[in-house]
Amino acid sequence: MNDSTFLYGAQVRANDIRQHYLRYGGNKDQRAERDAVIIIPGITSPAVTWGFVAERFGRQYDTYVLDVRGRGLSEASGALDYSLDAQAADLNAFASALGLSKYAFVGHSMGGRVAIRAASHHPIGLTRVVAVDPPVSGPGRRAYPANLAWYIDSIRMACKGISLEQMREFCPSWSDEQLRLRAQWLHTCDERAIVASFNAFQMDDIHADLPHIAVPLMLMSAERGDVIREEEVSEIRALVPSLHEKRVSNAGHMIPWDNEEGFYQAFGNFLGQALE
């Protein structure tokens, strides 16, 4: 018996570009009564690499995983705008193009910043936002604790054909299955998109967006990785007094890779029902 919740992959034209997505769960049983969930992955994570998370969400929610422009099977080119504003406009146009009436954003890392910027524009139908370990860097703030060369070197190797063992050097704690999937798909990340997004971590101020979000916001952070420190959580809480906050123990920045059950438990009832 196949218990997978995966339905299909598809493309839609939204914000004047081709956007590719994967759909899980669908409108079955009580899912139709709950908000849909749109998952926005991080800087070098095509949608397919979040499939294992979407499978779990799909048990209870109509779930969509987006290939952010310049990643996976979504549009990429040297002429494309890879700014945070463009990504946020993509996300809001995506939800509108699919005709979703009620939906939540769940964005990881860069995807969390995209979700925050998109939510600040008050898209119709948005009910909740979960930002998972988003970089809190920006003008006048400490730099994002990562090295751009780590991304670029691995992408260039993937474009030539990278082995599992070579990929392990970049992600030593990952399982063979996780490494194989990343090795298979990393070449679809356009280097221009990655450079633009990484530089935007230092230039875009998502803190200015936070007071303009009119729906409930959850900030999920990792115990390890130094992406979000306790004092930075306090600053965000001051900007969003109603903030829901959860710190996941025994996890680095790639939270569901490090502590998958802890990741699901951190949502609690925030999306309407706890993840089973």
XYZ file of C-alpha atoms in Angstrom:
276
model
C 0.000 0.000 0.000
C 1.350 3.417 -0.955
C 0.906 5.819 1.941
C 2.577 8.749 0.179
C 0.658 12.018 0.241
C 2.399 13.270 -2.910
C -0.083 14.215 -5.638
C 1.830 15.850 -8.487
C 4.315 18.441 -9.641
C 3.079 21.334 -11.760
C 3.881 24.760 -13.104
C 1.924 27.991 -13.034
C 2.638 31.392 -14.530
C 2.514 33.947 -11.747
C 4.183 37.340 -11.398
C 5.090 36.925 -15.067
C 7.433 33.982 -14.530
C 7.134 30.178 -14.603
C 6.823 28.875 -11.052
C 7.146 25.162 -10.367
C 5.688 23.483 -7.301
C 4.975 20.106 -5.738
C 1.592 19.326 -4.203
C 0.891 16.982 -1.324
C -2.288 16.026 0.521
C -4.891 17.794 -1.540
C -8.522 18.350 -0.663
C -9.297 15.026 0.966
C -11.343 14.313 4.085
C -11.005 17.222 6.510
C -8.070 18.865 4.699
C -10.514 20.986 2.724
C -11.643 22.592 5.981
C -8.113 23.607 6.996
C -5.844 26.307 5.664
C -3.515 25.240 2.878
C 0.211 25.407 3.621
C 2.804 26.866 1.246
C 6.374 25.814 2.076
C 9.134 28.155 0.881
C 12.583 26.514 1.061
C 15.931 28.163 1.682
C 18.672 29.569 -0.496
C 19.917 26.336 -2.132
C 16.977 24.009 -1.499
C 14.845 23.067 -4.498
C 11.289 22.029 -3.620
C 12.031 18.323 -3.974
C 14.489 18.440 -1.069
C 11.607 19.398 1.236
C 9.485 16.514 0.006
C 9.931 14.509 3.210
C 8.515 17.433 5.221
C 5.662 17.968 2.773
C 4.784 14.275 2.996
C 4.150 14.757 6.717
C 2.225 18.003 6.262
C 0.193 16.361 3.511
C -1.393 13.968 5.992
C -3.403 16.863 7.382
C -2.986 19.861 5.097
C -3.275 20.727 1.436
C 0.445 21.407 0.970
C 2.427 23.163 -1.743
C 6.239 23.333 -1.913
C 7.534 26.121 -4.109
C 10.668 26.221 -6.229
C 11.821 29.790 -5.588
C 12.877 31.550 -8.795
C 16.322 30.419 -9.877
C 15.983 27.059 -8.116
C 14.676 23.661 -9.124
C 12.352 23.766 -12.123
C 11.194 27.385 -11.750
C 12.329 30.044 -14.189
C 15.968 31.146 -14.171
C 17.969 33.464 -16.417
C 20.590 36.164 -16.392
C 17.874 38.761 -16.938
C 15.734 37.693 -13.968
C 15.423 39.850 -10.859
C 16.542 37.763 -7.865
C 15.784 40.340 -5.184
C 13.792 39.696 -2.022
C 11.030 41.964 -3.327
C 10.732 39.881 -6.494
C 10.641 36.641 -4.516
C 7.952 38.012 -2.203
C 5.884 39.179 -5.173
C 6.255 35.690 -6.670
C 4.920 34.102 -3.509
C 1.854 36.297 -3.272
C 1.156 35.899 -6.994
C 1.554 32.119 -6.652
C -1.130 31.878 -3.963
C -3.423 34.094 -6.015
C -2.856 32.178 -9.251
C -3.802 28.906 -7.566
C -6.954 30.481 -6.172
C -6.161 29.591 -2.564
C -8.747 31.186 -0.287
C -7.022 30.467 3.071
C -3.375 29.564 3.436
C -0.318 29.793 5.673
C 3.320 30.440 4.772
C 6.027 28.178 6.221
C 9.392 29.525 5.107
C 12.829 28.209 6.042
C 15.919 30.428 6.187
C 15.774 32.617 3.061
C 12.236 31.324 2.610
C 11.369 32.746 6.017
C 12.543 36.175 4.900
C 10.515 35.826 1.700
C 7.438 34.902 3.745
C 7.908 37.895 6.064
C 8.297 40.360 3.183
C 5.325 38.833 1.322
C 3.124 38.909 4.434
C 3.903 42.587 5.041
C 1.968 43.340 1.834
C -1.236 41.824 3.299
C -2.077 39.256 0.615
C -5.724 38.214 0.543
C -6.241 34.808 2.139
C -3.068 34.667 4.241
C -3.881 33.477 7.767
C -0.540 32.643 9.437
C 3.214 32.867 8.901
C 5.941 30.576 10.246
C 9.509 31.825 9.765
C 11.945 28.973 10.440
C 15.438 30.179 11.431
C 15.421 33.159 9.041
C 18.662 35.149 8.782
C 18.247 38.259 10.937
C 21.184 40.010 9.309
C 20.722 43.308 7.528
C 21.992 46.901 7.433
C 23.907 47.674 10.613
C 23.498 44.120 11.943
C 25.885 41.203 12.363
C 26.535 39.215 9.225
C 24.750 35.994 8.448
C 27.001 33.242 9.879
C 27.718 31.407 6.632
C 30.277 31.555 3.849
C 29.097 32.288 0.306
C 31.938 30.154 -1.078
C 30.422 27.078 0.623
C 27.346 27.463 -1.575
C 29.130 28.426 -4.781
C 31.817 25.742 -4.613
C 29.253 22.987 -4.064
C 27.002 24.282 -6.864
C 29.889 24.397 -9.330
C 30.870 20.847 -8.410
C 27.246 19.734 -8.778
C 27.071 21.299 -12.240
C 29.974 19.073 -13.280
C 28.641 16.016 -11.453
C 29.203 15.614 -7.733
C 29.462 12.277 -5.939
C 27.854 11.349 -2.648
C 31.229 11.402 -0.906
C 32.096 14.803 -2.342
C 28.749 16.145 -1.135
C 29.397 14.660 2.290
C 32.355 17.031 2.671
C 29.869 19.926 2.551
C 27.147 18.278 4.688
C 28.954 15.743 6.911
C 26.032 15.088 9.269
C 23.477 14.256 6.558
C 22.276 10.758 5.728
C 23.184 9.094 2.432
C 19.610 9.598 1.211
C 19.720 13.310 1.968
C 23.136 13.668 0.341
C 22.051 11.850 -2.822
C 19.032 14.099 -3.226
C 21.094 17.241 -2.772
C 23.743 15.962 -5.175
C 21.028 15.243 -7.724
C 19.324 18.641 -7.552
C 21.899 21.213 -6.457
C 22.916 21.931 -10.061
C 19.455 23.468 -10.604
C 20.338 26.366 -8.300
C 21.363 29.277 -10.509
C 24.601 30.727 -9.159
C 23.396 34.265 -9.939
C 20.308 33.709 -7.802
C 22.353 32.369 -4.904
C 24.806 35.280 -4.944
C 21.973 37.828 -5.117
C 20.063 36.206 -2.256
C 23.155 35.851 -0.067
C 24.082 39.502 -0.598
C 20.484 40.477 0.164
C 20.864 38.915 3.608
C 23.141 41.855 4.412
C 21.172 44.556 2.575
C 17.471 43.876 3.210
C 15.932 44.859 6.531
C 13.176 42.356 7.365
C 12.787 43.923 10.817
C 11.076 46.865 9.127
C 8.511 44.440 7.690
C 7.584 42.768 10.960
C 5.256 45.429 12.442
C 3.266 45.412 9.185
C 2.330 41.729 9.378
C -1.350 41.555 10.293
C -1.637 37.788 10.835
C -0.199 35.575 13.603
C 3.551 35.063 13.266
C 5.644 32.198 14.618
C 9.428 32.401 14.840
C 11.069 28.985 15.021
C 14.794 28.983 15.700
C 17.526 26.379 16.022
C 19.451 25.780 19.211
C 22.678 25.492 17.199
C 24.026 27.317 14.167
C 24.082 30.873 15.557
C 21.551 32.163 13.023
C 19.251 33.646 15.688
C 20.476 34.535 19.160
C 18.315 35.019 22.226
C 18.740 38.794 22.165
C 17.598 38.827 18.544
C 14.485 36.883 19.463
C 13.815 39.533 22.125
C 14.145 42.298 19.536
C 11.667 40.595 17.241
C 9.270 40.047 20.129
C 9.397 43.784 20.856
C 8.407 44.461 17.245
C 5.706 41.763 17.288
C 4.314 41.526 20.853
C 1.978 38.690 19.856
C 4.891 36.618 18.501
C 4.736 32.854 18.912
C 8.278 31.635 19.514
C 9.811 28.181 19.682
C 13.457 27.153 19.908
C 14.188 23.614 18.701
C 16.758 21.735 20.735
C 19.334 19.360 19.279
C 19.137 21.042 15.879
C 21.246 23.260 13.690
C 20.017 25.565 10.949
C 18.614 22.697 8.852
C 16.175 21.879 11.641
C 14.088 19.068 10.089
C 17.278 17.330 8.920
C 18.726 17.403 12.442
C 15.630 16.889 14.597
C 12.659 16.079 12.398
C 10.229 15.193 15.192
C 11.263 18.260 17.173
C 10.555 20.366 14.101
C 6.996 19.057 13.764
C 6.311 19.324 17.481
C 7.435 22.953 17.498
C 4.401 23.958 15.441
C 2.037 22.880 18.206
C -1.473 23.947 17.219
C -0.264 27.084 15.457
C -1.471 25.967 12.019
C -4.823 24.886 13.412
C -3.991 21.318 14.350
C -0.846 19.682 15.676
C 1.134 17.669 13.145
C 0.653 13.949 13.720
